[in-house]
Amino acid sequence: MSATSRSASSRLRTHAAPLRSSTVRGAELDALLAQEIDDLALRCAASATSRGPWLTGTVAAARERQPCAVVVRDSDDLLRAAVVLLTTGNGDADLVTLAGAAMGYRSSVLADGPAPAALLGDALAEAVRAPQRAVRIELGPIDSTSPWIADFAE
């Protein structure tokens, strides 16, 4: 491990920067998927279906499904948690699915710690309540052994 990666990794464990959440779409989502999501996925040891190339292809093929990402960043603007979603209007309700999980593939809810995971869960709940209509959420197959899944779901 190089000194650079060691100091970055150590900073992640000891740096308690304030966290903030947001929802990104369009060009901002494209930029997130181009590189940043891979950095977070590597820190989380996530599968290939949770990384930029897979998610970029999924989003590009599903633009009509209103792709977006709910993200958590720290005060240094470092991406600490993210979930990429696709939303489809279905009659009187919206169906929100986890991008990358089509056809039974396993995708991930990415978070590099318990606090970012908890804020991501809260931000996701707010994002799906915003349209003021019924919402059904299908996250598809996810890795229930992921270390931060309990924090996300609280």
GROMACS .gro file of C-alpha atoms in nm:
model
  154
    1MET     CA    1   0.000   0.000   0.000
    2SER     CA    2   0.146   0.336  -0.098
    3ALA     CA    3   0.182   0.627   0.144
    4THR     CA    4  -0.084   0.815  -0.053
    5SER     CA    5  -0.346   0.542  -0.028
    6ARG     CA    6  -0.258   0.474   0.336
    7SER     CA    7  -0.305   0.839   0.432
    8ALA     CA    8  -0.631   0.863   0.237
    9SER     CA    9  -0.757   0.543   0.399
   10SER     CA   10  -0.648   0.660   0.743
   11ARG     CA   11  -0.815   0.998   0.684
   12LEU     CA   12  -1.142   0.819   0.608
   13ARG     CA   13  -1.132   0.636   0.938
   14THR     CA   14  -1.037   0.932   1.155
   15HIS     CA   15  -1.187   1.230   0.973
   16ALA     CA   16  -1.529   1.310   1.117
   17ALA     CA   17  -1.630   1.572   0.862
   18PRO     CA   18  -1.991   1.688   0.863
   19LEU     CA   19  -2.200   1.501   0.608
   20ARG     CA   20  -2.460   1.628   0.362
   21SER     CA   21  -2.685   1.450   0.116
   22SER     CA   22  -2.819   1.544  -0.226
   23THR     CA   23  -2.985   1.394  -0.531
   24VAL     CA   24  -2.803   1.419  -0.865
   25ARG     CA   25  -2.933   1.380  -1.220
   26GLY     CA   26  -2.825   1.447  -1.579
   27ALA     CA   27  -2.467   1.563  -1.637
   28GLU     CA   28  -2.392   1.553  -1.264
   29LEU     CA   29  -2.498   1.187  -1.253
   30ASP     CA   30  -2.286   1.111  -1.560
   31ALA     CA   31  -1.982   1.270  -1.391
   32LEU     CA   32  -2.044   1.070  -1.073
   33LEU     CA   33  -2.056   0.744  -1.269
   34ALA     CA   34  -1.747   0.830  -1.476
   35GLN     CA   35  -1.503   0.803  -1.182
   36GLU     CA   36  -1.622   0.891  -0.835
   37ILE     CA   37  -1.853   0.594  -0.791
   38ASP     CA   38  -1.561   0.360  -0.865
   39ASP     CA   39  -1.348   0.515  -0.591
   40LEU     CA   40  -1.630   0.459  -0.341
   41ALA     CA   41  -1.703   0.108  -0.473
   42LEU     CA   42  -1.337   0.014  -0.431
   43ARG     CA   43  -1.335   0.141  -0.070
   44CYS     CA   44  -1.650  -0.067  -0.009
   45ALA     CA   45  -1.515  -0.377  -0.190
   46ALA     CA   46  -1.833  -0.375  -0.400
   47SER     CA   47  -1.901  -0.597  -0.698
   48ALA     CA   48  -1.854  -0.499  -1.063
   49THR     CA   49  -2.229  -0.437  -1.093
   50SER     CA   50  -2.189  -0.148  -0.848
   51ARG     CA   51  -1.916   0.026  -1.046
   52GLY     CA   52  -1.912   0.297  -1.309
   53PRO     CA   53  -1.900   0.096  -1.633
   54TRP     CA   54  -2.193  -0.128  -1.535
   55LEU     CA   55  -2.402   0.157  -1.394
   56THR     CA   56  -2.321   0.389  -1.687
   57GLY     CA   57  -2.450   0.126  -1.929
   58THR     CA   58  -2.761   0.069  -1.719
   59VAL     CA   59  -2.838   0.442  -1.695
   60ALA     CA   60  -2.769   0.502  -2.065
   61ALA     CA   61  -3.009   0.225  -2.161
   62ALA     CA   62  -3.280   0.352  -1.926
   63ARG     CA   63  -3.292   0.732  -1.964
   64GLU     CA   64  -3.673   0.712  -1.985
   65ARG     CA   65  -3.671   0.560  -1.634
   66GLN     CA   66  -3.560   0.887  -1.470
   67PRO     CA   67  -3.215   0.783  -1.343
   68CYS     CA   68  -3.074   0.961  -1.040
   69ALA     CA   69  -2.836   0.901  -0.753
   70VAL     CA   70  -2.878   0.986  -0.389
   71VAL     CA   71  -2.533   1.072  -0.254
   72VAL     CA   72  -2.366   1.163   0.074
   73ARG     CA   73  -2.054   1.378   0.081
   74ASP     CA   74  -1.836   1.509   0.359
   75SER     CA   75  -1.715   1.869   0.401
   76ASP     CA   76  -1.415   1.790   0.179
   77ASP     CA   77  -1.666   1.695  -0.097
   78LEU     CA   78  -1.553   1.330  -0.079
   79LEU     CA   79  -1.824   1.085  -0.185
   80ARG     CA   80  -1.899   0.874   0.123
   81ALA     CA   81  -2.221   0.695   0.020
   82ALA     CA   82  -2.435   0.654  -0.291
   83VAL     CA   83  -2.722   0.463  -0.441
   84VAL     CA   84  -2.813   0.485  -0.811
   85LEU     CA   85  -3.184   0.454  -0.884
   86LEU     CA   86  -3.424   0.422  -1.175
   87THR     CA   87  -3.784   0.544  -1.139
   88THR     CA   88  -4.071   0.441  -1.362
   89GLY     CA   89  -4.422   0.583  -1.344
   90ASN     CA   90  -4.659   0.291  -1.317
   91GLY     CA   91  -5.022   0.406  -1.309
   92ASP     CA   92  -5.087   0.580  -0.979
   93ALA     CA   93  -4.752   0.484  -0.829
   94ASP     CA   94  -4.382   0.509  -0.906
   95LEU     CA   95  -4.157   0.204  -0.910
   96VAL     CA   96  -3.806   0.281  -0.782
   97THR     CA   97  -3.541   0.019  -0.854
   98LEU     CA   98  -3.172  -0.013  -0.782
   99ALA     CA   99  -2.975   0.051  -1.102
  100GLY     CA  100  -2.755  -0.241  -1.196
  101ALA     CA  101  -2.990  -0.497  -1.044
  102ALA     CA  102  -3.190  -0.578  -1.358
  103MET     CA  103  -3.237  -0.942  -1.450
  104GLY     CA  104  -3.137  -1.055  -1.100
  105TYR     CA  105  -2.786  -0.910  -1.096
  106ARG     CA  106  -2.662  -0.803  -0.755
  107SER     CA  107  -2.595  -0.433  -0.712
  108SER     CA  108  -2.504  -0.240  -0.399
  109VAL     CA  109  -2.595   0.039  -0.168
  110LEU     CA  110  -2.251   0.193  -0.122
  111ALA     CA  111  -2.136   0.349   0.206
  112ASP     CA  112  -1.792   0.366   0.361
  113GLY     CA  113  -1.912   0.390   0.720
  114PRO     CA  114  -2.216   0.375   0.949
  115ALA     CA  115  -2.286   0.752   0.958
  116PRO     CA  116  -2.284   0.793   0.577
  117ALA     CA  117  -2.502   0.479   0.546
  118ALA     CA  118  -2.758   0.612   0.794
  119LEU     CA  119  -2.773   0.952   0.623
  120LEU     CA  120  -2.806   0.780   0.284
  121GLY     CA  121  -3.102   0.579   0.413
  122ASP     CA  122  -3.270   0.897   0.541
  123ALA     CA  123  -3.198   1.084   0.217
  124LEU     CA  124  -3.337   0.798   0.008
  125ALA     CA  125  -3.656   0.799   0.214
  126GLU     CA  126  -3.691   1.175   0.159
  127ALA     CA  127  -3.621   1.145  -0.214
  128VAL     CA  128  -3.889   0.884  -0.273
  129ARG     CA  129  -4.146   1.074  -0.064
  130ALA     CA  130  -4.090   1.401  -0.253
  131PRO     CA  131  -4.326   1.339  -0.550
  132GLN     CA  132  -4.626   1.302  -0.316
  133ARG     CA  133  -4.754   0.987  -0.482
  134ALA     CA  134  -4.741   0.620  -0.396
  135VAL     CA  135  -4.399   0.460  -0.436
  136ARG     CA  136  -4.290   0.098  -0.445
  137ILE     CA  137  -3.918   0.036  -0.393
  138GLU     CA  138  -3.746  -0.277  -0.524
  139LEU     CA  139  -3.377  -0.292  -0.443
  140GLY     CA  140  -3.340  -0.632  -0.607
  141PRO     CA  141  -3.081  -0.876  -0.485
  142ILE     CA  142  -2.844  -0.697  -0.250
  143ASP     CA  143  -2.565  -0.834  -0.036
  144SER     CA  144  -2.726  -0.864   0.306
  145THR     CA  145  -2.383  -0.925   0.459
  146SER     CA  146  -2.268  -0.577   0.358
  147PRO     CA  147  -2.127  -0.418   0.673
  148TRP     CA  148  -2.340  -0.102   0.647
  149ILE     CA  149  -2.675  -0.244   0.537
  150ALA     CA  150  -2.820  -0.229   0.890
  151ASP     CA  151  -2.718   0.138   0.926
  152PHE     CA  152  -2.875   0.218   0.588
  153ALA     CA  153  -3.203   0.048   0.677
  154GLU     CA  154  -3.252   0.212   1.020
   0.00000   0.00000   0.00000
